[in-house]
Amino acid sequence: PADELPEALPLKESLKFTLGNQPFRMVMGLYLLSWTTASIIAAVLVYFANYYMRIPDQANYFVLAAQGSAIAFIPVVVKLSKILDKRRAFIIGSLSWMLIMLTISAIRPDQVGLAYMLAILAGFGIATAYVVPWAMIPDVIENDELESGQRREGSYYAFAAFFQKLATGLALWGMGQALAMTGYITPTATTPLPVQPTAAVNAIRFFAGPIPALLLFLAILFASRYSITREAHMQTLELLAERDA
């Protein structure tokens, strides 16, 4: 009943609880970095196929291979999270993703079959970025409920959605700026596939490998500091049940 609901926290105090929540800051850190990586890869694979591997007719198929396999890998990520826990599953997925992207950036232009295989394997890391951070947020909310005495899903999911938009915008803007600085030639109707300067091609390879690897390494550092283990979460649930009894 409405008259039994606790009084809402003042805005300033609510923001303090949300942004001051250490597990939430770690989740948003790893989420921002991994989602930025996913956004970069979704964009750069087309450039990589067009201007490094020189197979523009297959560019969209690389993206389809990576994103399609990510859907197939979602049950694997969920199962791994249950066998281990969410933090360890995220670290494993991110580590494999790092190695795969570094390998993609190092292959030769004629290794098309290998490029497809690596794009498919990258789906495991992409699925990890899609699933695990969002699965961590409910644990954070219950941890917050134990401390604040209120369920404040709206506040946490609003920030999560904001960071998701921010990550995508920053990733695409940063990649565009880097390509412009290296002399990238914009395609036109008369020249749909211009020959790019070596610096621009190298930048594309850099965004296909080292940049995602660095972002994922930083995401792993955030994950390593995430304090809500499976045991801690179960204890939180028990304390909430006792308080509501």
mmCIF file of C-alpha atoms in Angstrom:
data_model
loop_
_atom_site.group_PDB
_atom_site.id
_atom_site.type_symbol
_atom_site.label_atom_id
_atom_site.label_comp_id
_atom_site.label_asym_id
_atom_site.label_seq_id
_atom_site.Cartn_x
_atom_site.Cartn_y
_atom_site.Cartn_z
ATOM 1 C CA PRO A 1 0.000 0.000 0.000
ATOM 2 C CA ALA A 2 1.144 3.532 -0.818
ATOM 3 C CA ASP A 3 0.849 4.761 2.757
ATOM 4 C CA GLU A 4 3.259 2.022 3.899
ATOM 5 C CA LEU A 5 6.028 2.924 1.442
ATOM 6 C CA PRO A 6 9.106 4.525 3.000
ATOM 7 C CA GLU A 7 9.603 8.223 2.323
ATOM 8 C CA ALA A 8 11.790 8.802 -0.736
ATOM 9 C CA LEU A 9 15.316 9.991 -0.106
ATOM 10 C CA PRO A 10 16.069 13.632 -0.950
ATOM 11 C CA LEU A 11 17.726 14.047 -4.353
ATOM 12 C CA LYS A 12 21.137 14.979 -2.957
ATOM 13 C CA GLU A 13 21.173 12.041 -0.549
ATOM 14 C CA SER A 14 19.902 9.666 -3.239
ATOM 15 C CA LEU A 15 22.718 10.683 -5.613
ATOM 16 C CA LYS A 16 25.208 10.333 -2.782
ATOM 17 C CA PHE A 17 24.067 6.764 -2.098
ATOM 18 C CA THR A 18 24.099 5.851 -5.806
ATOM 19 C CA LEU A 19 27.414 7.355 -6.846
ATOM 20 C CA GLY A 20 29.027 6.586 -3.504
ATOM 21 C CA ASN A 21 28.262 2.874 -3.863
ATOM 22 C CA GLN A 22 31.680 1.300 -4.445
ATOM 23 C CA PRO A 23 30.429 -1.901 -6.154
ATOM 24 C CA PHE A 24 28.273 0.223 -8.471
ATOM 25 C CA ARG A 25 31.241 2.393 -9.441
ATOM 26 C CA MET A 26 33.231 -0.749 -10.279
ATOM 27 C CA VAL A 27 30.360 -2.141 -12.374
ATOM 28 C CA MET A 28 29.976 1.153 -14.234
ATOM 29 C CA GLY A 29 33.725 1.278 -14.831
ATOM 30 C CA LEU A 30 33.904 -2.196 -16.345
ATOM 31 C CA TYR A 31 30.631 -1.633 -18.197
ATOM 32 C CA LEU A 32 31.716 1.686 -19.712
ATOM 33 C CA LEU A 33 35.019 0.215 -20.882
ATOM 34 C CA SER A 34 33.629 -3.060 -22.240
ATOM 35 C CA TRP A 35 30.705 -1.366 -23.995
ATOM 36 C CA THR A 36 33.106 1.153 -25.536
ATOM 37 C CA THR A 37 35.105 -1.807 -26.823
ATOM 38 C CA ALA A 38 32.000 -3.405 -28.319
ATOM 39 C CA SER A 39 31.040 -0.126 -30.015
ATOM 40 C CA ILE A 40 34.513 0.312 -31.489
ATOM 41 C CA ILE A 41 34.624 -3.247 -32.807
ATOM 42 C CA ALA A 42 31.163 -2.985 -34.391
ATOM 43 C CA ALA A 43 32.384 0.064 -36.315
ATOM 44 C CA VAL A 44 36.007 -0.823 -37.045
ATOM 45 C CA LEU A 45 35.409 -4.268 -38.548
ATOM 46 C CA VAL A 46 33.851 -2.632 -41.614
ATOM 47 C CA TYR A 47 36.859 -0.333 -42.063
ATOM 48 C CA PHE A 48 39.194 -3.264 -41.414
ATOM 49 C CA ALA A 49 37.600 -5.346 -44.167
ATOM 50 C CA ASN A 50 37.391 -2.431 -46.598
ATOM 51 C CA TYR A 51 40.826 -0.891 -46.295
ATOM 52 C CA TYR A 52 43.156 -3.459 -44.741
ATOM 53 C CA MET A 53 41.907 -6.781 -46.053
ATOM 54 C CA ARG A 54 40.493 -5.158 -49.212
ATOM 55 C CA ILE A 55 37.347 -7.276 -49.332
ATOM 56 C CA PRO A 56 34.592 -4.622 -49.170
ATOM 57 C CA ASP A 57 31.932 -7.044 -50.410
ATOM 58 C CA GLN A 58 32.381 -9.046 -47.191
ATOM 59 C CA ALA A 59 32.655 -6.163 -44.706
ATOM 60 C CA ASN A 60 29.155 -6.522 -43.268
ATOM 61 C CA TYR A 61 29.618 -10.283 -42.933
ATOM 62 C CA PHE A 62 32.453 -9.740 -40.443
ATOM 63 C CA VAL A 63 30.146 -7.709 -38.225
ATOM 64 C CA LEU A 64 27.399 -10.311 -38.664
ATOM 65 C CA ALA A 65 29.801 -13.115 -37.717
ATOM 66 C CA ALA A 66 30.860 -11.336 -34.521
ATOM 67 C CA GLN A 67 27.401 -10.169 -33.430
ATOM 68 C CA GLY A 68 25.665 -13.392 -34.464
ATOM 69 C CA SER A 69 28.097 -15.528 -32.503
ATOM 70 C CA ALA A 70 27.635 -13.205 -29.516
ATOM 71 C CA ILE A 71 23.966 -14.214 -29.422
ATOM 72 C CA ALA A 72 24.960 -17.879 -29.577
ATOM 73 C CA PHE A 73 27.488 -17.407 -26.761
ATOM 74 C CA ILE A 74 25.015 -15.807 -24.332
ATOM 75 C CA PRO A 75 23.927 -19.170 -22.787
ATOM 76 C CA VAL A 76 27.622 -20.084 -22.401
ATOM 77 C CA VAL A 77 28.314 -16.853 -20.512
ATOM 78 C CA VAL A 78 25.266 -17.375 -18.281
ATOM 79 C CA LYS A 79 26.364 -20.946 -17.506
ATOM 80 C CA LEU A 80 29.918 -19.829 -16.763
ATOM 81 C CA SER A 81 28.596 -17.142 -14.404
ATOM 82 C CA LYS A 82 26.662 -19.786 -12.507
ATOM 83 C CA ILE A 83 29.577 -22.218 -12.309
ATOM 84 C CA LEU A 84 32.084 -19.582 -11.182
ATOM 85 C CA ASP A 85 30.587 -16.169 -10.419
ATOM 86 C CA LYS A 86 29.869 -13.007 -12.379
ATOM 87 C CA ARG A 87 33.183 -11.316 -11.645
ATOM 88 C CA ARG A 88 35.283 -14.307 -12.728
ATOM 89 C CA ALA A 89 33.123 -14.873 -15.814
ATOM 90 C CA PHE A 90 33.650 -11.260 -16.855
ATOM 91 C CA ILE A 91 37.415 -11.502 -16.391
ATOM 92 C CA ILE A 92 37.651 -14.741 -18.408
ATOM 93 C CA GLY A 93 35.496 -13.351 -21.226
ATOM 94 C CA SER A 94 37.466 -10.107 -21.351
ATOM 95 C CA LEU A 95 40.842 -11.864 -21.362
ATOM 96 C CA SER A 96 39.840 -14.087 -24.276
ATOM 97 C CA TRP A 97 38.444 -11.053 -26.092
ATOM 98 C CA MET A 98 41.722 -9.165 -25.617
ATOM 99 C CA LEU A 99 43.779 -11.968 -27.139
ATOM 100 C CA ILE A 100 41.409 -12.434 -30.075
ATOM 101 C CA MET A 101 41.368 -8.739 -31.016
ATOM 102 C CA LEU A 102 45.152 -8.481 -30.810
ATOM 103 C CA THR A 103 45.367 -11.489 -33.113
ATOM 104 C CA ILE A 104 42.866 -9.984 -35.577
ATOM 105 C CA SER A 105 44.913 -6.800 -35.854
ATOM 106 C CA ALA A 106 48.068 -8.834 -36.579
ATOM 107 C CA ILE A 107 46.794 -11.143 -39.333
ATOM 108 C CA ARG A 108 47.777 -10.695 -42.971
ATOM 109 C CA PRO A 109 45.312 -9.266 -45.503
ATOM 110 C CA ASP A 110 45.071 -12.597 -47.314
ATOM 111 C CA GLN A 111 44.040 -14.573 -44.192
ATOM 112 C CA VAL A 112 40.312 -14.125 -44.736
ATOM 113 C CA GLY A 113 39.282 -17.500 -43.293
ATOM 114 C CA LEU A 114 41.239 -16.849 -40.109
ATOM 115 C CA ALA A 115 39.653 -13.407 -39.829
ATOM 116 C CA TYR A 116 36.161 -14.971 -39.928
ATOM 117 C CA MET A 117 37.111 -17.562 -37.313
ATOM 118 C CA LEU A 118 38.485 -14.885 -34.983
ATOM 119 C CA ALA A 119 35.404 -12.703 -35.492
ATOM 120 C CA ILE A 120 33.215 -15.647 -34.459
ATOM 121 C CA LEU A 121 35.366 -16.350 -31.395
ATOM 122 C CA ALA A 122 35.161 -12.673 -30.441
ATOM 123 C CA GLY A 123 31.446 -13.293 -29.877
ATOM 124 C CA PHE A 124 32.250 -14.839 -26.489
ATOM 125 C CA GLY A 125 33.761 -11.572 -25.269
ATOM 126 C CA ILE A 126 30.986 -9.488 -26.823
ATOM 127 C CA ALA A 127 28.362 -11.660 -25.104
ATOM 128 C CA THR A 128 30.213 -11.172 -21.813
ATOM 129 C CA ALA A 129 30.019 -7.385 -22.208
ATOM 130 C CA TYR A 130 26.309 -7.583 -23.086
ATOM 131 C CA VAL A 131 25.258 -9.892 -20.253
ATOM 132 C CA VAL A 132 27.474 -9.785 -17.174
ATOM 133 C CA PRO A 133 27.481 -6.069 -16.232
ATOM 134 C CA TRP A 134 23.680 -5.930 -16.430
ATOM 135 C CA ALA A 135 23.516 -9.082 -14.291
ATOM 136 C CA MET A 136 25.707 -7.403 -11.663
ATOM 137 C CA ILE A 137 23.408 -4.393 -11.229
ATOM 138 C CA PRO A 138 20.622 -6.293 -9.354
ATOM 139 C CA ASP A 139 23.233 -7.468 -6.837
ATOM 140 C CA VAL A 140 24.309 -3.848 -6.369
ATOM 141 C CA ILE A 141 20.688 -2.772 -5.876
ATOM 142 C CA GLU A 142 20.137 -5.365 -3.139
ATOM 143 C CA ASN A 143 23.383 -4.325 -1.478
ATOM 144 C CA ASP A 144 22.144 -0.730 -1.558
ATOM 145 C CA GLU A 145 18.763 -1.786 -0.144
ATOM 146 C CA LEU A 146 20.523 -3.295 2.845
ATOM 147 C CA GLU A 147 22.303 0.004 3.510
ATOM 148 C CA SER A 148 19.644 2.572 2.578
ATOM 149 C CA GLY A 149 16.509 0.635 3.456
ATOM 150 C CA GLN A 150 14.956 1.348 0.060
ATOM 151 C CA ARG A 151 14.667 -0.251 -3.376
ATOM 152 C CA ARG A 152 16.119 2.293 -5.809
ATOM 153 C CA GLU A 153 16.287 0.450 -9.139
ATOM 154 C CA GLY A 154 15.341 3.560 -11.084
ATOM 155 C CA SER A 155 18.393 5.499 -9.979
ATOM 156 C CA TYR A 156 20.848 2.711 -10.803
ATOM 157 C CA TYR A 157 19.362 1.745 -14.167
ATOM 158 C CA ALA A 158 19.149 5.414 -15.203
ATOM 159 C CA PHE A 159 22.884 5.827 -14.643
ATOM 160 C CA ALA A 160 23.593 2.523 -16.404
ATOM 161 C CA ALA A 161 21.619 3.599 -19.473
ATOM 162 C CA PHE A 162 23.363 6.979 -19.463
ATOM 163 C CA PHE A 163 26.807 5.380 -19.337
ATOM 164 C CA GLN A 164 25.841 3.049 -22.186
ATOM 165 C CA LYS A 165 24.947 6.023 -24.413
ATOM 166 C CA LEU A 166 28.079 7.869 -23.283
ATOM 167 C CA ALA A 167 30.330 4.922 -24.130
ATOM 168 C CA THR A 168 28.910 4.566 -27.640
ATOM 169 C CA GLY A 169 29.177 8.283 -28.338
ATOM 170 C CA LEU A 170 32.743 8.590 -27.043
ATOM 171 C CA ALA A 171 33.886 5.486 -28.929
ATOM 172 C CA LEU A 172 32.586 6.615 -32.309
ATOM 173 C CA TRP A 173 33.719 10.223 -31.807
ATOM 174 C CA GLY A 174 37.219 9.163 -30.742
ATOM 175 C CA MET A 175 37.595 6.780 -33.652
ATOM 176 C CA GLY A 176 36.405 9.420 -36.102
ATOM 177 C CA GLN A 177 38.851 11.988 -34.741
ATOM 178 C CA ALA A 178 41.752 9.534 -34.925
ATOM 179 C CA LEU A 179 40.985 8.630 -38.543
ATOM 180 C CA ALA A 180 40.685 12.299 -39.496
ATOM 181 C CA MET A 181 44.082 13.051 -37.940
ATOM 182 C CA THR A 182 45.714 10.285 -39.979
ATOM 183 C CA GLY A 183 44.391 11.580 -43.306
ATOM 184 C CA TYR A 184 41.431 9.239 -43.807
ATOM 185 C CA ILE A 185 39.802 9.850 -47.195
ATOM 186 C CA THR A 186 36.017 9.898 -47.053
ATOM 187 C CA PRO A 187 34.372 7.759 -49.782
ATOM 188 C CA THR A 188 32.372 9.568 -52.443
ATOM 189 C CA ALA A 189 29.930 8.508 -55.140
ATOM 190 C CA THR A 190 32.717 8.502 -57.703
ATOM 191 C CA THR A 191 35.297 6.897 -55.381
ATOM 192 C CA PRO A 192 33.396 4.505 -53.074
ATOM 193 C CA LEU A 193 36.570 2.748 -51.927
ATOM 194 C CA PRO A 194 39.485 5.207 -51.983
ATOM 195 C CA VAL A 195 43.035 4.036 -51.335
ATOM 196 C CA GLN A 196 43.762 5.171 -47.792
ATOM 197 C CA PRO A 197 47.080 6.567 -46.531
ATOM 198 C CA THR A 198 49.269 4.091 -44.661
ATOM 199 C CA ALA A 199 48.748 6.079 -41.456
ATOM 200 C CA ALA A 200 44.964 5.721 -41.726
ATOM 201 C CA VAL A 201 45.201 1.960 -42.355
ATOM 202 C CA ASN A 202 47.513 1.597 -39.366
ATOM 203 C CA ALA A 203 45.047 3.569 -37.248
ATOM 204 C CA ILE A 204 42.276 1.185 -38.313
ATOM 205 C CA ARG A 205 44.413 -1.787 -37.270
ATOM 206 C CA PHE A 206 45.194 -0.019 -33.999
ATOM 207 C CA PHE A 207 41.480 0.357 -33.257
ATOM 208 C CA ALA A 208 40.953 -3.305 -34.155
ATOM 209 C CA GLY A 209 43.522 -4.612 -31.665
ATOM 210 C CA PRO A 210 45.602 -2.544 -29.216
ATOM 211 C CA ILE A 211 42.870 -0.014 -28.317
ATOM 212 C CA PRO A 212 40.253 -2.692 -27.452
ATOM 213 C CA ALA A 213 42.934 -4.667 -25.577
ATOM 214 C CA LEU A 214 43.810 -1.622 -23.453
ATOM 215 C CA LEU A 215 40.161 -0.861 -22.695
ATOM 216 C CA LEU A 216 39.492 -4.467 -21.717
ATOM 217 C CA PHE A 217 42.586 -4.572 -19.521
ATOM 218 C CA LEU A 218 41.267 -1.533 -17.632
ATOM 219 C CA ALA A 219 37.824 -3.194 -17.413
ATOM 220 C CA ILE A 220 39.456 -6.242 -15.831
ATOM 221 C CA LEU A 221 41.084 -4.000 -13.233
ATOM 222 C CA PHE A 222 37.636 -2.649 -12.304
ATOM 223 C CA ALA A 223 36.247 -6.204 -12.173
ATOM 224 C CA SER A 224 39.052 -7.315 -9.862
ATOM 225 C CA ARG A 225 37.914 -4.671 -7.354
ATOM 226 C CA TYR A 226 34.245 -5.633 -7.520
ATOM 227 C CA SER A 227 33.487 -6.761 -3.980
ATOM 228 C CA ILE A 228 30.103 -8.500 -4.260
ATOM 229 C CA THR A 229 31.046 -12.149 -4.498
ATOM 230 C CA ARG A 230 28.466 -14.916 -4.662
ATOM 231 C CA GLU A 231 28.928 -15.546 -0.933
ATOM 232 C CA ALA A 232 28.542 -11.847 -0.080
ATOM 233 C CA HIS A 233 25.399 -11.608 -2.200
ATOM 234 C CA MET A 234 23.836 -14.630 -0.503
ATOM 235 C CA GLN A 235 24.578 -13.068 2.885
ATOM 236 C CA THR A 236 22.917 -9.834 1.753
ATOM 237 C CA LEU A 237 19.796 -11.745 0.680
ATOM 238 C CA GLU A 238 19.660 -13.527 4.049
ATOM 239 C CA LEU A 239 19.912 -10.246 5.956
ATOM 240 C CA LEU A 240 17.180 -8.678 3.820
ATOM 241 C CA ALA A 241 14.935 -11.692 4.407
ATOM 242 C CA GLU A 242 15.501 -11.479 8.172
ATOM 243 C CA ARG A 243 14.719 -7.759 8.189
ATOM 244 C CA ASP A 244 11.516 -8.209 6.188
ATOM 245 C CA ALA A 245 10.319 -11.179 8.246
#
